[in-house]
Coordinates of C-alpha atoms in Angstrom, one line a residue:
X1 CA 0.0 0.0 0.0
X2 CA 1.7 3.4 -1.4
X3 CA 1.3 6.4 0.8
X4 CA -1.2 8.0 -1.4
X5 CA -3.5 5.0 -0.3
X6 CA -3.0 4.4 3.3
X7 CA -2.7 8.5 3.9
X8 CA -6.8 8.5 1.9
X9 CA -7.7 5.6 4.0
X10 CA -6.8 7.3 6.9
X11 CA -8.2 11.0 5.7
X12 CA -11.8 9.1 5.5
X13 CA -11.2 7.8 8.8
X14 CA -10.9 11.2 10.0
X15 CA -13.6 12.2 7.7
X16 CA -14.5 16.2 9.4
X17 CA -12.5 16.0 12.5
X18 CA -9.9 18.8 12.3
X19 CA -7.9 19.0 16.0
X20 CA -6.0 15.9 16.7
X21 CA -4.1 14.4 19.6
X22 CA -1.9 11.6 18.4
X23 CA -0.8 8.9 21.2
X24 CA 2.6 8.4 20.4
X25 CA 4.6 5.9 22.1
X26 CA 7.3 6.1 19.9
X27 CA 7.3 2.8 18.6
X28 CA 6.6 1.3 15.2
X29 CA 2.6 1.8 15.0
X30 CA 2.3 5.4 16.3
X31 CA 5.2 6.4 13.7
X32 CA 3.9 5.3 11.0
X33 CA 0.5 6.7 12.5
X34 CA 2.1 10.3 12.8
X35 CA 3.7 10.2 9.6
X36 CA 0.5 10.1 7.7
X37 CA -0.8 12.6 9.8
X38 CA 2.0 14.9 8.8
X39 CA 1.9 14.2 5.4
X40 CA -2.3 14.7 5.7
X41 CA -1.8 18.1 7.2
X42 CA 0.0 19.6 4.0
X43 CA -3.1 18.4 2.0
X44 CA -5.6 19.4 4.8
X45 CA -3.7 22.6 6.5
X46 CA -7.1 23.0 8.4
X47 CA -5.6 20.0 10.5
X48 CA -4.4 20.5 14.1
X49 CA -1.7 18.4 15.1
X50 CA -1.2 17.9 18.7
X51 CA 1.4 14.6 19.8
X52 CA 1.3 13.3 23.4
X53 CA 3.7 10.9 24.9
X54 CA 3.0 9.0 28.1
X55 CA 6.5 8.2 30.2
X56 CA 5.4 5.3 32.4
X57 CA 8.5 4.8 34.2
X58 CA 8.5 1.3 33.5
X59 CA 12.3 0.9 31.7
X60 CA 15.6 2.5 32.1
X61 CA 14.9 3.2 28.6
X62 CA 12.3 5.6 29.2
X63 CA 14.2 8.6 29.1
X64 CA 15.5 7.5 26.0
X65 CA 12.2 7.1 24.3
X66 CA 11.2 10.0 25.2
X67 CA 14.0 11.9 23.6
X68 CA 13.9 10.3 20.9
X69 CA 9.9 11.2 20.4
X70 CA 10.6 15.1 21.1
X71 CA 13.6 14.9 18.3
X72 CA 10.4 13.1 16.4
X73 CA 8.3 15.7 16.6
X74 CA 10.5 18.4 16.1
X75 CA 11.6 17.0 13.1
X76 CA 8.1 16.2 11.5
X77 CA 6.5 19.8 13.4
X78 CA 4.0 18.3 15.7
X79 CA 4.0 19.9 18.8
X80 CA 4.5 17.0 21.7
X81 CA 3.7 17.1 25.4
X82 CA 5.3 14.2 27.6
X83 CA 3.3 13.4 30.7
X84 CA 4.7 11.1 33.5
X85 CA 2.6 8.7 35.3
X86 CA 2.6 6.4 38.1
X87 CA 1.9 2.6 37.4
X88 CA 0.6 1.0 40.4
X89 CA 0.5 -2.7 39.1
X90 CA -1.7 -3.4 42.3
X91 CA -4.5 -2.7 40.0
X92 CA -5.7 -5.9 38.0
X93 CA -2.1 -6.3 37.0
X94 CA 1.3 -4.1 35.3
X95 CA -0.5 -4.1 31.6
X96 CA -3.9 -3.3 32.9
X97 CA -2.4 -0.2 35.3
X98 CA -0.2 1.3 32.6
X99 CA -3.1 1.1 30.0
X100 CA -5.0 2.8 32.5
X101 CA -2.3 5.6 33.6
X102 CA -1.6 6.1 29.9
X103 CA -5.8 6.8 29.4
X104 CA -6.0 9.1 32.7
X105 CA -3.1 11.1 30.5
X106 CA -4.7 11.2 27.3
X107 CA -8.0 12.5 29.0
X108 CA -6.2 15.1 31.0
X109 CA -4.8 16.5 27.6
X110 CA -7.6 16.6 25.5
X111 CA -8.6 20.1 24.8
X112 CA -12.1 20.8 23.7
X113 CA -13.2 19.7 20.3
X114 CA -10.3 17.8 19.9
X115 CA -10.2 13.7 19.3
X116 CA -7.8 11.6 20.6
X117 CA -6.0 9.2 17.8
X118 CA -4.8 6.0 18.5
X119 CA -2.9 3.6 16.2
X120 CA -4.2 -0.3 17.0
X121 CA -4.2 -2.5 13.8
X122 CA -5.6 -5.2 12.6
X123 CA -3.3 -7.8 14.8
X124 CA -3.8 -5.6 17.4
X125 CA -7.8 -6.7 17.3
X126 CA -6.8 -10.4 17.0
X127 CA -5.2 -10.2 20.6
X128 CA -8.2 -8.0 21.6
X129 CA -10.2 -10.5 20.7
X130 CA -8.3 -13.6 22.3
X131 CA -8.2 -11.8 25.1
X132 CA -11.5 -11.1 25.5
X133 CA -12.0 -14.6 24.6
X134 CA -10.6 -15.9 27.4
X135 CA -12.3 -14.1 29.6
X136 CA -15.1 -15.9 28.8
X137 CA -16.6 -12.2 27.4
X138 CA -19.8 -12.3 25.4
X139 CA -20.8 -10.3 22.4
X140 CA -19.8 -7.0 24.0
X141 CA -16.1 -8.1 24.8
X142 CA -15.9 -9.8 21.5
X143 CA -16.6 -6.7 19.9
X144 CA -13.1 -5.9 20.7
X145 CA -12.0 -2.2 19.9
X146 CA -14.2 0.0 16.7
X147 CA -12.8 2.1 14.5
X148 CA -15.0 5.0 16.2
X149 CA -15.3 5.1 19.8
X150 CA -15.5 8.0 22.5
X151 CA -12.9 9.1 25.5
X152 CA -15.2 10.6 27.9
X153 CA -16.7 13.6 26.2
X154 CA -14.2 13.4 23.6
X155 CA -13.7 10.7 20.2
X156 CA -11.5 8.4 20.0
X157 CA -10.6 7.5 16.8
X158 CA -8.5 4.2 15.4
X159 CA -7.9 4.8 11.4
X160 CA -5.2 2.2 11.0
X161 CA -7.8 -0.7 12.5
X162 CA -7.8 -2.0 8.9
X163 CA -4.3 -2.2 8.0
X164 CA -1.7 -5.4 8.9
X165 CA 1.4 -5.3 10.9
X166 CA 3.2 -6.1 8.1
X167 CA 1.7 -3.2 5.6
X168 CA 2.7 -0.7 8.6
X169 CA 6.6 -2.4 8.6
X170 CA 6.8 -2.2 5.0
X171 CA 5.1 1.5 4.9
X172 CA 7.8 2.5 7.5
X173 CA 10.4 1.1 5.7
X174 CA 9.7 2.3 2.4
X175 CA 9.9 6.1 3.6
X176 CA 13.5 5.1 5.9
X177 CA 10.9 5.8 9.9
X178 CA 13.2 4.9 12.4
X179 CA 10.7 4.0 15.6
X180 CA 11.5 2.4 19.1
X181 CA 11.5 -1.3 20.0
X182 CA 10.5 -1.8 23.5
X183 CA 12.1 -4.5 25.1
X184 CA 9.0 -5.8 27.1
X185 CA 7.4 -6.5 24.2
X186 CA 9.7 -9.6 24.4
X187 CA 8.2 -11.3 27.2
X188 CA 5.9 -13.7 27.3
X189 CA 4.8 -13.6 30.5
X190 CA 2.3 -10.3 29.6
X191 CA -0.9 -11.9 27.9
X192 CA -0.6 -9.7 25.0
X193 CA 3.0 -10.6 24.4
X194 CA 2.3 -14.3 24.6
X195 CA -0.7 -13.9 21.7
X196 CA 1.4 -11.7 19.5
X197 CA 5.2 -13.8 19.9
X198 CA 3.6 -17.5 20.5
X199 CA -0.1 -18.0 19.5
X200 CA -1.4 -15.6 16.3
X201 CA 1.8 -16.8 13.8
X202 CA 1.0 -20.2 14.0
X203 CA -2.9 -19.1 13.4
X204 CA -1.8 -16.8 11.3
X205 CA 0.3 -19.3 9.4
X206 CA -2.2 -21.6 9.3
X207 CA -5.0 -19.2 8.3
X208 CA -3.6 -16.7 6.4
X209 CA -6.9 -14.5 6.6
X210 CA -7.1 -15.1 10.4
X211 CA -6.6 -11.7 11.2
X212 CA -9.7 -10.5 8.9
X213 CA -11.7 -13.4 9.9
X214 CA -11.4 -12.3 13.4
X215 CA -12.3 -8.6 12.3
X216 CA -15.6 -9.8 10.7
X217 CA -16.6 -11.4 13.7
X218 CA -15.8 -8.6 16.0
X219 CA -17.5 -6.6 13.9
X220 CA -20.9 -8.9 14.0
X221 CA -20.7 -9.2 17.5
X222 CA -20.4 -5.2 17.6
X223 CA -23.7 -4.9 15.1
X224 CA -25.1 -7.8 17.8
X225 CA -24.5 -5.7 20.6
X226 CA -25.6 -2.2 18.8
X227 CA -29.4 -3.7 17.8
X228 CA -30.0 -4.7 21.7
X229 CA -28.1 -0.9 22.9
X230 CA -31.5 0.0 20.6
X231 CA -34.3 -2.6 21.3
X232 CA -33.2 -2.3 25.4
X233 CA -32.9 2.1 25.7
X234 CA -36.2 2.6 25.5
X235 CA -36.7 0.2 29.3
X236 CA -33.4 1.0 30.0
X237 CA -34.5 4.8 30.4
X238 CA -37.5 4.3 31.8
X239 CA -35.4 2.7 34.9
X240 CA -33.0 5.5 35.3
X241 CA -33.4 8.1 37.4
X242 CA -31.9 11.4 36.8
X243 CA -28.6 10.3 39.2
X244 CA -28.5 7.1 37.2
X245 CA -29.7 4.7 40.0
X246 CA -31.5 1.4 38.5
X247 CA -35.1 0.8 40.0
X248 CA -35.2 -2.9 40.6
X249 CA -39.1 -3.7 40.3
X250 CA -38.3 -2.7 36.4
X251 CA -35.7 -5.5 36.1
X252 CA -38.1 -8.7 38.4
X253 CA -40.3 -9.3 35.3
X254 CA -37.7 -9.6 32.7
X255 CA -36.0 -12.7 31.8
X256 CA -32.5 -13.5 33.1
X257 CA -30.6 -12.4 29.5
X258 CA -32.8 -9.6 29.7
X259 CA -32.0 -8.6 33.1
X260 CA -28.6 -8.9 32.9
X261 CA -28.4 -7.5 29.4
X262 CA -30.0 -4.3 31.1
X263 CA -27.9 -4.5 33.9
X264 CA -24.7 -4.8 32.1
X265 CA -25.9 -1.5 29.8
X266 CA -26.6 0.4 33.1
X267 CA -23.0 -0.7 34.5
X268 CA -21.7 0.9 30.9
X269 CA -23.2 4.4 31.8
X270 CA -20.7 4.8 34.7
X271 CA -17.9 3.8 32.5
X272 CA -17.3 0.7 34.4
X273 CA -15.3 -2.3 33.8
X274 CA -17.5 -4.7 32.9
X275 CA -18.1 -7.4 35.3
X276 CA -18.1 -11.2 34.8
X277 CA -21.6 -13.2 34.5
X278 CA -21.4 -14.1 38.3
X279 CA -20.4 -11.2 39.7
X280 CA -23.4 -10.1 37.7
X281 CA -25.5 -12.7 39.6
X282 CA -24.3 -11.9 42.5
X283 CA -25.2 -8.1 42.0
X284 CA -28.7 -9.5 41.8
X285 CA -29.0 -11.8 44.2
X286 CA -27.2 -10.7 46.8
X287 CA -27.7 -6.9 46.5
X288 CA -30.8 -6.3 44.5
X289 CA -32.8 -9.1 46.2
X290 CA -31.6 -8.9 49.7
X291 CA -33.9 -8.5 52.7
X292 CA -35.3 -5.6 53.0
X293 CA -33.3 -4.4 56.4
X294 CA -30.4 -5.1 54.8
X295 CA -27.5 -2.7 53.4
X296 CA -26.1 -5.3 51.0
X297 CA -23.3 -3.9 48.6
X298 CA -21.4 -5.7 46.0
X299 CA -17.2 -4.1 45.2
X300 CA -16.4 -4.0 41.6
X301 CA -12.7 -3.2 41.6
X302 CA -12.7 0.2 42.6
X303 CA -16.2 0.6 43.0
X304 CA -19.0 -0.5 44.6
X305 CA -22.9 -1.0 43.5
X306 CA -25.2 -0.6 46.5
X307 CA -29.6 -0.8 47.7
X308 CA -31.5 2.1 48.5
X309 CA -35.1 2.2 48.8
X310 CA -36.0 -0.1 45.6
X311 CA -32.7 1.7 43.2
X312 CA -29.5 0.1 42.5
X313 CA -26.8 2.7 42.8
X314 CA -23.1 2.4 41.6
X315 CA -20.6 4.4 43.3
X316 CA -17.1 4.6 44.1
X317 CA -15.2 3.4 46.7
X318 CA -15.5 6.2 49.7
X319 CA -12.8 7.0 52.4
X320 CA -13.8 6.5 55.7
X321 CA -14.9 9.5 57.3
X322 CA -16.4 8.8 60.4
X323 CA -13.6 8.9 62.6
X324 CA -12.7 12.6 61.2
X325 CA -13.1 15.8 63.7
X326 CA -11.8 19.4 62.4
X327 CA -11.7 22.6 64.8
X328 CA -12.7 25.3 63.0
X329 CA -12.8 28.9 64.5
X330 CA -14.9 29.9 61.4
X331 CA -12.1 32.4 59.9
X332 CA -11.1 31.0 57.4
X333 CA -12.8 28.5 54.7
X334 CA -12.7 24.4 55.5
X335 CA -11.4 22.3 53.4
X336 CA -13.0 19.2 53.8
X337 CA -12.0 15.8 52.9
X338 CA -12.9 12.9 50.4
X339 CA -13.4 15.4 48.3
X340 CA -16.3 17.1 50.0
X341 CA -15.7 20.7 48.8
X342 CA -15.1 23.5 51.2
X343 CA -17.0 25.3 54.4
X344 CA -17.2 29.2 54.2
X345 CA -18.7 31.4 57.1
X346 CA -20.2 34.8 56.9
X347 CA -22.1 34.1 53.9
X348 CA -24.8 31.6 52.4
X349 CA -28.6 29.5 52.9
X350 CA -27.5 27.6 56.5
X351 CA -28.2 29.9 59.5
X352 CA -27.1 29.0 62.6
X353 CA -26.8 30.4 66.5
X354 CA -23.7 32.1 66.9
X355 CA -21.6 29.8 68.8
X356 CA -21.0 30.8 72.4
X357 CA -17.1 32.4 73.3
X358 CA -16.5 29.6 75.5
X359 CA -17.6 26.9 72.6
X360 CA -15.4 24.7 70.4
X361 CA -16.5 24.6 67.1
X362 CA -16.1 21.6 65.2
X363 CA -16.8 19.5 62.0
X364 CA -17.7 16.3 62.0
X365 CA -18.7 13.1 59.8
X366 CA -20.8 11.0 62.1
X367 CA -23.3 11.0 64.7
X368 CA -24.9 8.6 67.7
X369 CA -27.3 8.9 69.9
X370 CA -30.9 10.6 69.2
X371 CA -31.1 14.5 68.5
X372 CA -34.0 16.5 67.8
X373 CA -34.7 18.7 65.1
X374 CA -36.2 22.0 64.2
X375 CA -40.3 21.3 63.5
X376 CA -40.0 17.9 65.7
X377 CA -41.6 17.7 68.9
X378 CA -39.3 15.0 70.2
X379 CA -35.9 13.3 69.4
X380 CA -35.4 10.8 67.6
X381 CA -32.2 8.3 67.3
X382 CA -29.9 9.6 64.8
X383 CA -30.2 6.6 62.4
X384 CA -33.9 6.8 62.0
X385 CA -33.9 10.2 61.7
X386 CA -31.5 9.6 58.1
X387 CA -34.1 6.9 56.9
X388 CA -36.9 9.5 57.6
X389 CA -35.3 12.1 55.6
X390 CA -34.3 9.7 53.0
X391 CA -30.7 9.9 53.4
X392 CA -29.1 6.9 51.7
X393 CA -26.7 4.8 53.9
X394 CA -23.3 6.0 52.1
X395 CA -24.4 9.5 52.4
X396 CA -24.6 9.7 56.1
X397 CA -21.0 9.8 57.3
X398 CA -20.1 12.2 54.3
X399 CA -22.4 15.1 55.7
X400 CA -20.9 17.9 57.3
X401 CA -21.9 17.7 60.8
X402 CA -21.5 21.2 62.9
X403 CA -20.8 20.5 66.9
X404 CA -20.4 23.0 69.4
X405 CA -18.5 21.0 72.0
X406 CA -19.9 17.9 72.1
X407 CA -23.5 19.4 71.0
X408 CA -25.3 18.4 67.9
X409 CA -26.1 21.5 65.8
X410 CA -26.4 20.9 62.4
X411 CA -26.1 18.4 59.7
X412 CA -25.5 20.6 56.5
X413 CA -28.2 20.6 53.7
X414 CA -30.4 18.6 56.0
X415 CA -31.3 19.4 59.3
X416 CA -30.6 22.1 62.7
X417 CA -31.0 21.1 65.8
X418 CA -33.3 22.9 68.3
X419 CA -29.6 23.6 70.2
X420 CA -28.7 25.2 67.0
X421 CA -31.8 27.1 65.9
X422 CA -31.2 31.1 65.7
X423 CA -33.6 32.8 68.3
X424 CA -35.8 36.1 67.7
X425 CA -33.9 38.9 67.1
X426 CA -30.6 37.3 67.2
X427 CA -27.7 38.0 64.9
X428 CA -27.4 34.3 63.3
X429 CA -24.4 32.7 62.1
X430 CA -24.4 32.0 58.5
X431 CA -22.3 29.4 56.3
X432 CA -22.0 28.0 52.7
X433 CA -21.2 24.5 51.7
X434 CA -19.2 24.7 48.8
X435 CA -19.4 21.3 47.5
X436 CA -17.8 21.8 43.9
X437 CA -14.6 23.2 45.1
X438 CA -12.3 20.1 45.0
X439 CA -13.7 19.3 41.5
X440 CA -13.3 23.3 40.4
X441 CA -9.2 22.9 41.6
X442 CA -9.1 20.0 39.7

């Protein structure tokens, strides 16, 4: 393939997108990959070219292949941004914590309106594929990785998906690239590694069309998975709630493949790894189906899926608070923590009694005992007094609580107590929740 062809295929790849982020590792596929981009741009000067190159920290060549990506760029007049990243391998494994480093990275550096463009292959599906295959992943896994996709808000866009390894060596050849060669890609102890170096050339040798067979097939089980996204959205939305909670009652009449089919298209709004078919049983018959006193919850990785009066809710993990007891003289804003945004006094909807002189002020996350509330004629225990108020179980310990001393006063954005209520003619003291401030700094 010349590089009038493969530079057209990938123009209609593109078709109108005009601001690109190229991942570029550096290596033989995001070369070739940034080559035709450069090439593109002095057809299409419309194009902007933007290169970013995640340093995982991984090699002692990493310097190295960094350098050599800046000298790259420079050379071929793509601007290039390096990030650095941590690889905690803690995380389902070293291939499945860089991949997700490397895609925290390309998220961070996506500018509006801009796609991010990757440069998987055909072979690159084939392992994509296996791999999903042994997982035992249904239609949705098989489906491996499409040409078109999204990165949060952004696109995400593959144009080399139809082209071999070997057309990409023989394109970089024929126009002299020089890319990097990592040495892990040597070991065949990483899954990927094993398919690519051990598995796919004898399939490959043995089918020569295996790699396109495999692409057909992806690509059916992709169209499979497309007509149920359409025949299930219409009950899928009816379920939903405006905070993406699942009411259960929806899911009791449907079949199992229906149930979990709905289930698993839920999980895929939160941007979820998708779980296997028994932890997917489990969700249901352990969380969703639990007695009603219960507060079952079911952990997927780093999240968790919990019950709340008749709604399935998926969340992520949440620090433990409880424990947690700031002093706060009210000068100054509070920063709170888990991400909980920021307390400011002097100003906003929660008015208070003016703490005495002689009184500690003091934030908290949790509460015993009973209190009793402004428009209640008697206390209640603290606990019943959250069900009353429909405060969902994760939710309790991650509500600012104001004390003064050891006395109740408030529970922001819920209640005040009668300790804390502001008396006739009384200057009261006033404070804001700032709840997006940790997201804002961000």
């Amino acid at each position: 393939m010349d590089i009038n062809q493969l530079t057209t295929q990938v123009a209609e790849q593109l078709a109108e997108q005009r601001q690109l982020l190229v991942a570029f590792s550096g290596g033989l596929d995001s070369s070739v990959l940034l080559h035709l981009l450069a090439q593109l741009r002095r057809r299409r000067p419309e194009l902007q070219l933007r290169a970013v190159h995640v340093h995982h920290g991984l090699s002692a060549f990493a310097d190295d292949w960094a350098e050599h990506c800046e000298r790259q760029c420079a050379l071929w007049q793509v601007p290039l941004s390096v990030r650095r990243v941590q690889v905690d391998a803690r995380e389902g494994g070293i291939e499945a914590a860089a991949r997700a480093a490397r895609y925290a990275a390309f998220s961070a550096m996506l500018q509006a309106g801009e796609a991010l463009i990757t440069a998987q292959h055909l072979d690159d599906q084939s392992e994509t594929f296996l791999l999903a295959l042994k997982r035992g992943s249904g239609p949705a896994g098989l489906s491996s990785m499409a040409a078109r996709g999204a990165l949060g808000d952004h696109r995400l866009l593959r144009p080399l998906l139809g082209c071999a390894r070997l057309q990409l060596e023989d394109y970089a050849q024929r126009h002299q690239l020089s890319w990097i060669d990592d040495d892990s890609n040597q070991d065949p102890r990483f899954d990927r590694n094993f398919l690519r170096l051990q598995v796919l050339p004898l399939l490959n040798q043995r089918w020569p069309h295996f790699a396109s067979a495999v692409a057909r097939s992806a690509s059916l089980c992709a169209e499979q998975e497309q007509l149920l996204d359409e025949l299930l959205a219409e009950q899928l939305q009816a379920l939903l709630a405006a905070d993406k909670s699942l009411a259960i009652d929806g899911l009791q009449g449907c079949s199992p493949a229906r149930r979990f089919a709905l289930l698993r298209r839920w999980i895929a709004l939160h941007n979820v790894a998708m779980p296997a078919r028994e932890q997917l049983q489990r969700l249901w018959d352990e969380v969703a189906l639990s007695r009603a006193d219960a507060e079952p919850q079911l952990q997927l990785g780093p999240y968790q899926i919990r019950r709340f009066r008749g709604r399935l809710y998926l969340l992520p993990l949440l620090a433990e608070l409880r424990d947690i007891r700031l002093p706060w003289q009210g000068h100054e804003p509070l920063t709170l923590p888990g991400g909980l945004g920021r307390l400011i006094s002097g100003e906003g909807e929660v008015q208070l009694r003016a703490p005495l002189p002689s009184q500690q002020v003091s934030v908290r996350f949790g509460a015993r005992g009973a209190v009793r509330i402004v428009g209640r004629a008697h206390s209640r225990p603290i606990k019943k007094l959250w069900q009353e108020l429909g405060i969902a179980p994760w939710l309790r310990d991650r509500i600012p609580l104001i004390y003064y001393d050891e006395q109740l006063i408030a529970a922001l954005g819920v209640f005040i107590s009668e300790a804390g209520q502001v008396q006739p003619g009384a200057q009261p003291w006033r404070l804001h929740w700032d709840k997006n401030y940790n997201r804002e700094e961000q």
